[in-house]
């Protein structure tokens, strides 16, 4: 049986899942102490009908991949399903695009690296984002000028409400900035595979300031021969320099979304705050750099109890050792309050806060 989508058509005896107790500290990149009494691992898509039946016995279902975008409480009372589905394949080739499918349990960075190695460019700006592939559409991950929705074709998912397999296209996923339909209906769809439509007529995306300032890319751009591998390498270098390794210092990457304001608000803020970092959007609104706002409030490198703000990147909240979800969220609320007081701007967390 193919571990990706063929399981959607599988017949035969239904799998049996037996929940066990599990320490979840290793299943979230913040490294928060967390525990569940009901944990199962999904390594075959044919197990999902059994998971749907089992989930009826619990107050909810939490699907965990790499846990890179979650804040877990000390006790998770839901059924927790850890996705281990693996596989990457080329589904189709046309004159215009390549259609690539990756299983939900594949580490996202390894998928990006694999596509580049195979000569399938298009995902290179999204290199080194932590987590698993199944979580990428949930968050509509994005970095360095590219969002997942820009390369997205569809997902294969199991609808727990209907207990049936579905394929959801771009419109069905309702993508927005760090948002999708999956965030608004948690526990309904379990994504088993993600499909990407990569353009055959590839063009580098180099508009992001960090990429424009990168010396190796600048030289390649001047020579007119920028490659996807060069962008991949540059993005990895920049991310390593700016963001802490979760294996060394627990974190969930960027903790807050960059707030979007209207043009009039931007003009007012720019007049009041010299050096305001902002990016005009196609719809006339303006995206503000949340890290800059937090830095201006004096939080960079500071701590509140056992949670802190990374010294090199104010957008990253870190576990200083023994942090709980309560510690992280207390720090987040303090930062939000200060940004609101100083700038009148609302900061929204990026991670899913499990309650």
Short mmCIF file of C-alpha atoms in Angstrom, two decimals:
data_model
loop_
_atom_site.label_atom_id
_atom_site.label_comp_id
_atom_site.label_asym_id
_atom_site.label_seq_id
_atom_site.Cartn_x
_atom_site.Cartn_y
_atom_site.Cartn_z
CA UNK A 1 0.00 0.00 0.00
CA UNK A 2 1.31 3.43 -0.87
CA UNK A 3 1.67 5.42 2.37
CA UNK A 4 0.33 8.59 0.79
CA UNK A 5 -3.03 8.64 -0.94
CA UNK A 6 -3.62 5.05 -1.98
CA UNK A 7 -4.75 4.28 1.57
CA UNK A 8 -7.82 6.38 0.86
CA UNK A 9 -9.09 3.57 -1.34
CA UNK A 10 -7.95 0.68 0.82
CA UNK A 11 -10.35 -2.07 1.85
CA UNK A 12 -9.96 -4.78 4.43
CA UNK A 13 -9.79 -5.15 8.16
CA UNK A 14 -9.72 -1.89 10.10
CA UNK A 15 -6.61 -1.16 12.12
CA UNK A 16 -6.71 -1.30 15.91
CA UNK A 17 -5.24 1.63 17.85
CA UNK A 18 -4.35 1.33 21.52
CA UNK A 19 -3.71 4.65 23.31
CA UNK A 20 -0.85 4.86 25.80
CA UNK A 21 0.38 7.50 28.25
CA UNK A 22 3.09 9.72 26.82
CA UNK A 23 5.42 12.50 27.93
CA UNK A 24 5.08 15.18 25.22
CA UNK A 25 8.18 17.22 26.05
CA UNK A 26 9.99 15.79 23.02
CA UNK A 27 6.96 16.40 20.81
CA UNK A 28 6.98 20.21 21.00
CA UNK A 29 9.90 22.44 20.01
CA UNK A 30 9.31 24.80 22.93
CA UNK A 31 10.28 21.85 25.12
CA UNK A 32 7.37 22.47 27.48
CA UNK A 33 6.62 19.83 30.09
CA UNK A 34 3.39 18.22 28.91
CA UNK A 35 1.72 14.85 29.29
CA UNK A 36 -1.20 12.90 27.87
CA UNK A 37 -2.89 9.69 28.96
CA UNK A 38 -3.99 8.88 25.39
CA UNK A 39 -1.33 8.86 22.67
CA UNK A 40 -1.27 6.95 19.38
CA UNK A 41 1.10 6.98 16.43
CA UNK A 42 -0.19 7.02 12.87
CA UNK A 43 2.23 5.45 10.38
CA UNK A 44 -0.34 4.28 7.82
CA UNK A 45 -3.18 6.36 6.39
CA UNK A 46 -5.40 3.26 6.59
CA UNK A 47 -5.43 3.77 10.38
CA UNK A 48 -7.46 6.97 10.16
CA UNK A 49 -10.97 5.41 10.13
CA UNK A 50 -10.00 3.65 13.36
CA UNK A 51 -8.71 6.95 14.74
CA UNK A 52 -12.05 8.58 13.92
CA UNK A 53 -13.86 5.90 15.91
CA UNK A 54 -11.43 6.14 18.82
CA UNK A 55 -11.66 9.95 18.96
CA UNK A 56 -15.35 9.66 19.88
CA UNK A 57 -14.29 8.39 23.31
CA UNK A 58 -12.35 11.58 24.15
CA UNK A 59 -13.21 15.27 24.58
CA UNK A 60 -11.15 16.14 21.53
CA UNK A 61 -8.38 15.11 19.14
CA UNK A 62 -4.99 16.80 18.88
CA UNK A 63 -2.92 15.92 15.81
CA UNK A 64 0.79 16.43 16.46
CA UNK A 65 3.52 16.58 13.88
CA UNK A 66 6.78 18.16 14.96
CA UNK A 67 5.03 20.37 17.51
CA UNK A 68 6.90 23.39 16.16
CA UNK A 69 3.87 25.66 16.14
CA UNK A 70 2.12 24.69 19.37
CA UNK A 71 2.02 25.74 22.99
CA UNK A 72 1.07 22.63 24.96
CA UNK A 73 -0.45 22.72 28.47
CA UNK A 74 0.99 20.59 31.27
CA UNK A 75 -1.82 18.07 30.80
CA UNK A 76 -3.44 17.37 27.43
CA UNK A 77 -6.79 15.73 28.07
CA UNK A 78 -7.51 15.02 24.41
CA UNK A 79 -6.55 12.02 22.33
CA UNK A 80 -3.16 12.85 20.80
CA UNK A 81 -2.26 11.40 17.39
CA UNK A 82 1.34 11.71 16.22
CA UNK A 83 1.71 11.65 12.42
CA UNK A 84 4.49 9.44 11.03
CA UNK A 85 3.39 9.07 7.39
CA UNK A 86 6.40 9.18 5.07
CA UNK A 87 7.10 9.50 1.35
CA UNK A 88 7.80 12.07 -1.38
CA UNK A 89 6.94 11.52 -5.03
CA UNK A 90 6.54 13.24 -8.38
CA UNK A 91 2.89 12.83 -9.39
CA UNK A 92 2.77 14.62 -12.72
CA UNK A 93 4.81 16.64 -15.18
CA UNK A 94 3.38 19.08 -17.73
CA UNK A 95 4.85 21.79 -19.90
CA UNK A 96 3.98 24.32 -17.18
CA UNK A 97 4.52 22.63 -13.84
CA UNK A 98 5.63 19.72 -11.71
CA UNK A 99 3.15 18.21 -9.26
CA UNK A 100 4.92 16.96 -6.13
CA UNK A 101 3.31 15.09 -3.24
CA UNK A 102 4.79 14.77 0.25
CA UNK A 103 3.40 12.80 3.18
CA UNK A 104 2.26 14.66 6.28
CA UNK A 105 4.91 13.07 8.50
CA UNK A 106 7.87 14.17 6.41
CA UNK A 107 10.00 16.87 8.02
CA UNK A 108 9.34 20.06 6.07
CA UNK A 109 12.98 21.04 5.60
CA UNK A 110 13.82 17.59 4.24
CA UNK A 111 11.04 17.94 1.68
CA UNK A 112 12.47 21.29 0.55
CA UNK A 113 16.00 19.85 0.40
CA UNK A 114 14.77 16.83 -1.57
CA UNK A 115 12.97 18.94 -4.17
CA UNK A 116 16.06 21.09 -4.72
CA UNK A 117 18.29 18.01 -5.02
CA UNK A 118 15.90 16.56 -7.62
CA UNK A 119 16.00 19.74 -9.68
CA UNK A 120 12.45 20.77 -8.71
CA UNK A 121 12.84 24.44 -7.64
CA UNK A 122 10.18 26.60 -6.04
CA UNK A 123 10.29 25.88 -2.31
CA UNK A 124 13.83 27.13 -1.60
CA UNK A 125 12.73 30.32 0.22
CA UNK A 126 10.93 28.11 2.75
CA UNK A 127 14.03 26.17 3.79
CA UNK A 128 14.78 25.32 7.43
CA UNK A 129 11.28 26.05 8.72
CA UNK A 130 10.81 23.51 11.54
CA UNK A 131 7.96 21.06 11.74
CA UNK A 132 6.31 18.46 9.55
CA UNK A 133 4.75 18.84 6.14
CA UNK A 134 1.18 18.17 7.27
CA UNK A 135 1.28 21.29 9.45
CA UNK A 136 2.49 23.56 6.63
CA UNK A 137 -0.97 24.26 5.11
CA UNK A 138 -2.53 24.72 8.55
CA UNK A 139 -0.26 27.67 9.22
CA UNK A 140 0.18 28.70 5.58
CA UNK A 141 3.88 28.89 6.40
CA UNK A 142 5.89 31.62 4.76
CA UNK A 143 9.35 33.14 4.75
CA UNK A 144 11.59 35.39 2.67
CA UNK A 145 8.93 36.47 0.21
CA UNK A 146 7.15 33.15 -0.41
CA UNK A 147 4.12 31.59 1.28
CA UNK A 148 3.01 28.00 1.01
CA UNK A 149 -0.16 29.08 -0.81
CA UNK A 150 2.04 30.38 -3.66
CA UNK A 151 3.22 26.82 -4.42
CA UNK A 152 0.17 24.89 -3.23
CA UNK A 153 -1.99 22.53 -5.28
CA UNK A 154 -4.08 20.53 -2.80
CA UNK A 155 -4.13 18.37 0.32
CA UNK A 156 -5.40 14.84 0.83
CA UNK A 157 -7.18 14.61 4.16
CA UNK A 158 -9.52 12.46 6.19
CA UNK A 159 -12.68 14.27 7.26
CA UNK A 160 -13.46 13.08 10.77
CA UNK A 161 -16.97 14.54 10.68
CA UNK A 162 -17.97 12.74 7.50
CA UNK A 163 -15.56 9.83 8.02
CA UNK A 164 -14.49 10.06 4.41
CA UNK A 165 -11.46 11.00 2.32
CA UNK A 166 -11.35 14.40 0.66
CA UNK A 167 -9.02 16.32 -1.62
CA UNK A 168 -9.04 20.04 -0.81
CA UNK A 169 -7.85 22.59 -3.34
CA UNK A 170 -6.55 26.12 -2.85
CA UNK A 171 -10.00 27.68 -2.50
CA UNK A 172 -11.22 25.04 -0.04
CA UNK A 173 -8.27 25.70 2.26
CA UNK A 174 -9.16 29.43 2.58
CA UNK A 175 -5.57 30.57 3.00
CA UNK A 176 -4.76 33.92 4.59
CA UNK A 177 -1.71 35.36 6.32
CA UNK A 178 -0.53 32.53 8.63
CA UNK A 179 -4.05 31.18 8.52
CA UNK A 180 -6.25 28.57 6.86
CA UNK A 181 -9.58 26.79 7.29
CA UNK A 182 -7.77 24.12 9.33
CA UNK A 183 -7.04 26.60 12.12
CA UNK A 184 -10.71 27.49 12.41
CA UNK A 185 -11.94 23.88 12.50
CA UNK A 186 -9.34 22.04 14.57
CA UNK A 187 -9.85 18.31 14.78
CA UNK A 188 -12.03 18.03 11.68
CA UNK A 189 -9.55 17.22 8.92
CA UNK A 190 -6.42 15.12 9.28
CA UNK A 191 -4.02 15.97 6.50
CA UNK A 192 -2.18 12.92 5.17
CA UNK A 193 -0.41 14.42 2.14
CA UNK A 194 0.30 17.84 0.65
CA UNK A 195 0.68 18.49 -3.09
CA UNK A 196 2.75 21.29 -4.56
CA UNK A 197 2.53 22.79 -8.04
CA UNK A 198 6.04 23.98 -8.88
CA UNK A 199 6.49 26.11 -12.02
CA UNK A 200 8.68 24.77 -14.81
CA UNK A 201 9.51 28.38 -15.72
CA UNK A 202 11.23 29.00 -12.39
CA UNK A 203 12.22 32.54 -11.38
CA UNK A 204 14.07 33.43 -8.16
CA UNK A 205 12.19 35.37 -5.48
CA UNK A 206 14.74 37.80 -4.05
CA UNK A 207 12.70 40.80 -2.92
CA UNK A 208 13.04 40.16 0.80
CA UNK A 209 15.59 42.57 2.37
CA UNK A 210 17.70 39.82 3.99
CA UNK A 211 18.14 38.14 0.61
CA UNK A 212 18.96 41.42 -1.11
CA UNK A 213 21.70 42.06 1.45
CA UNK A 214 23.21 38.57 1.18
CA UNK A 215 26.62 38.93 -0.44
CA UNK A 216 26.72 35.61 -2.32
CA UNK A 217 23.24 36.16 -3.74
CA UNK A 218 24.11 39.74 -4.66
CA UNK A 219 27.08 38.51 -6.71
CA UNK A 220 24.99 35.83 -8.41
CA UNK A 221 22.22 38.32 -9.12
CA UNK A 222 24.73 40.71 -10.64
CA UNK A 223 25.95 37.90 -12.90
CA UNK A 224 22.37 36.92 -13.73
CA UNK A 225 22.77 33.30 -12.71
CA UNK A 226 21.03 32.85 -9.36
CA UNK A 227 20.14 29.21 -8.65
CA UNK A 228 17.59 27.66 -6.33
CA UNK A 229 20.41 25.97 -4.44
CA UNK A 230 22.04 29.34 -3.77
CA UNK A 231 18.79 30.71 -2.38
CA UNK A 232 18.30 27.56 -0.29
CA UNK A 233 21.83 27.91 1.14
CA UNK A 234 21.38 31.61 1.83
CA UNK A 235 18.05 31.13 3.60
CA UNK A 236 19.55 28.38 5.77
CA UNK A 237 22.50 30.62 6.65
CA UNK A 238 20.25 33.55 7.55
CA UNK A 239 17.87 31.45 9.63
CA UNK A 240 20.71 29.79 11.55
CA UNK A 241 22.18 33.21 12.31
CA UNK A 242 18.90 34.76 13.43
CA UNK A 243 16.93 31.94 15.03
CA UNK A 244 17.89 29.58 17.87
CA UNK A 245 18.04 25.82 17.33
CA UNK A 246 15.04 24.32 19.22
CA UNK A 247 17.25 21.37 20.20
CA UNK A 248 19.46 23.82 22.10
CA UNK A 249 16.99 26.49 23.22
CA UNK A 250 13.29 25.64 23.17
CA UNK A 251 11.25 27.91 20.88
CA UNK A 252 8.40 27.91 18.38
CA UNK A 253 10.04 30.21 15.85
CA UNK A 254 8.30 33.53 15.27
CA UNK A 255 5.77 33.77 18.09
CA UNK A 256 3.75 36.71 16.74
CA UNK A 257 2.31 37.53 13.34
CA UNK A 258 3.52 40.72 11.69
CA UNK A 259 0.50 43.01 12.19
CA UNK A 260 -1.18 44.52 9.14
CA UNK A 261 -2.54 48.07 9.36
CA UNK A 262 -4.22 50.42 6.92
CA UNK A 263 -2.26 53.12 5.09
CA UNK A 264 -3.49 55.94 7.33
CA UNK A 265 -2.40 54.12 10.48
CA UNK A 266 0.99 53.47 8.93
CA UNK A 267 1.48 57.14 8.05
CA UNK A 268 0.58 58.14 11.60
CA UNK A 269 2.93 55.57 13.17
CA UNK A 270 5.78 56.42 10.82
CA UNK A 271 5.48 60.09 11.77
CA UNK A 272 5.55 59.25 15.47
CA UNK A 273 8.25 56.54 15.43
CA UNK A 274 11.44 57.10 13.45
CA UNK A 275 12.75 53.97 11.78
CA UNK A 276 9.43 52.11 11.77
CA UNK A 277 9.97 48.93 9.73
CA UNK A 278 7.07 48.30 7.37
CA UNK A 279 6.27 46.54 4.11
CA UNK A 280 3.57 47.82 1.72
CA UNK A 281 1.05 45.18 0.63
CA UNK A 282 -0.63 44.74 -2.74
CA UNK A 283 -4.03 45.65 -1.29
CA UNK A 284 -2.83 49.03 -0.01
CA UNK A 285 -2.40 47.95 3.59
CA UNK A 286 0.99 47.86 5.31
CA UNK A 287 2.64 45.01 7.22
CA UNK A 288 4.61 46.09 10.28
CA UNK A 289 7.62 44.19 11.57
CA UNK A 290 6.47 42.72 14.88
CA UNK A 291 10.06 42.08 15.95
CA UNK A 292 10.89 45.77 15.60
CA UNK A 293 7.84 46.78 17.63
CA UNK A 294 8.79 44.36 20.41
CA UNK A 295 12.41 45.53 20.35
CA UNK A 296 11.29 49.16 20.70
CA UNK A 297 9.39 48.17 23.84
CA UNK A 298 12.66 46.93 25.34
CA UNK A 299 11.89 43.22 25.40
CA UNK A 300 14.74 41.82 23.29
CA UNK A 301 16.93 39.61 25.49
CA UNK A 302 14.67 40.11 28.53
CA UNK A 303 12.94 37.42 30.60
CA UNK A 304 9.79 37.05 32.62
CA UNK A 305 10.16 34.12 34.98
CA UNK A 306 11.28 31.02 33.08
CA UNK A 307 10.36 32.41 29.65
CA UNK A 308 12.36 34.93 27.66
CA UNK A 309 12.76 36.87 24.43
CA UNK A 310 15.65 35.78 22.27
CA UNK A 311 18.61 38.17 22.34
CA UNK A 312 19.10 38.06 18.56
CA UNK A 313 15.46 38.12 17.43
CA UNK A 314 12.72 39.79 19.44
CA UNK A 315 10.03 37.85 17.58
CA UNK A 316 11.15 34.57 19.18
CA UNK A 317 10.04 33.57 22.69
CA UNK A 318 12.23 30.93 24.34
CA UNK A 319 12.07 28.37 27.12
CA UNK A 320 14.85 29.28 29.53
CA UNK A 321 14.49 25.96 31.31
CA UNK A 322 11.47 24.40 32.95
CA UNK A 323 8.96 26.74 31.32
CA UNK A 324 5.28 25.89 31.21
CA UNK A 325 2.60 27.08 28.83
CA UNK A 326 1.53 29.51 31.56
CA UNK A 327 5.03 31.03 31.64
CA UNK A 328 5.17 31.46 27.86
CA UNK A 329 1.70 32.98 27.65
CA UNK A 330 2.33 35.34 30.59
CA UNK A 331 5.33 36.70 28.68
CA UNK A 332 3.34 36.91 25.46
CA UNK A 333 0.57 38.90 27.17
CA UNK A 334 3.08 41.30 28.73
CA UNK A 335 4.63 41.95 25.31
CA UNK A 336 1.22 42.41 23.70
CA UNK A 337 0.24 44.94 26.37
CA UNK A 338 3.41 46.99 25.91
CA UNK A 339 3.10 47.04 22.11
CA UNK A 340 -0.51 48.13 22.40
CA UNK A 341 0.41 50.89 24.85
CA UNK A 342 3.29 52.23 22.76
CA UNK A 343 1.94 51.74 19.23
CA UNK A 344 -1.78 51.00 19.52
CA UNK A 345 -1.18 47.81 17.53
CA UNK A 346 -2.53 44.33 18.34
CA UNK A 347 -0.04 41.46 18.19
CA UNK A 348 -1.53 38.04 17.43
CA UNK A 349 0.30 34.83 18.35
CA UNK A 350 1.29 32.53 15.49
CA UNK A 351 1.35 29.22 17.40
CA UNK A 352 -1.75 27.26 18.25
CA UNK A 353 -2.30 27.52 22.00
CA UNK A 354 -3.77 24.22 23.14
CA UNK A 355 -6.09 24.44 26.13
#
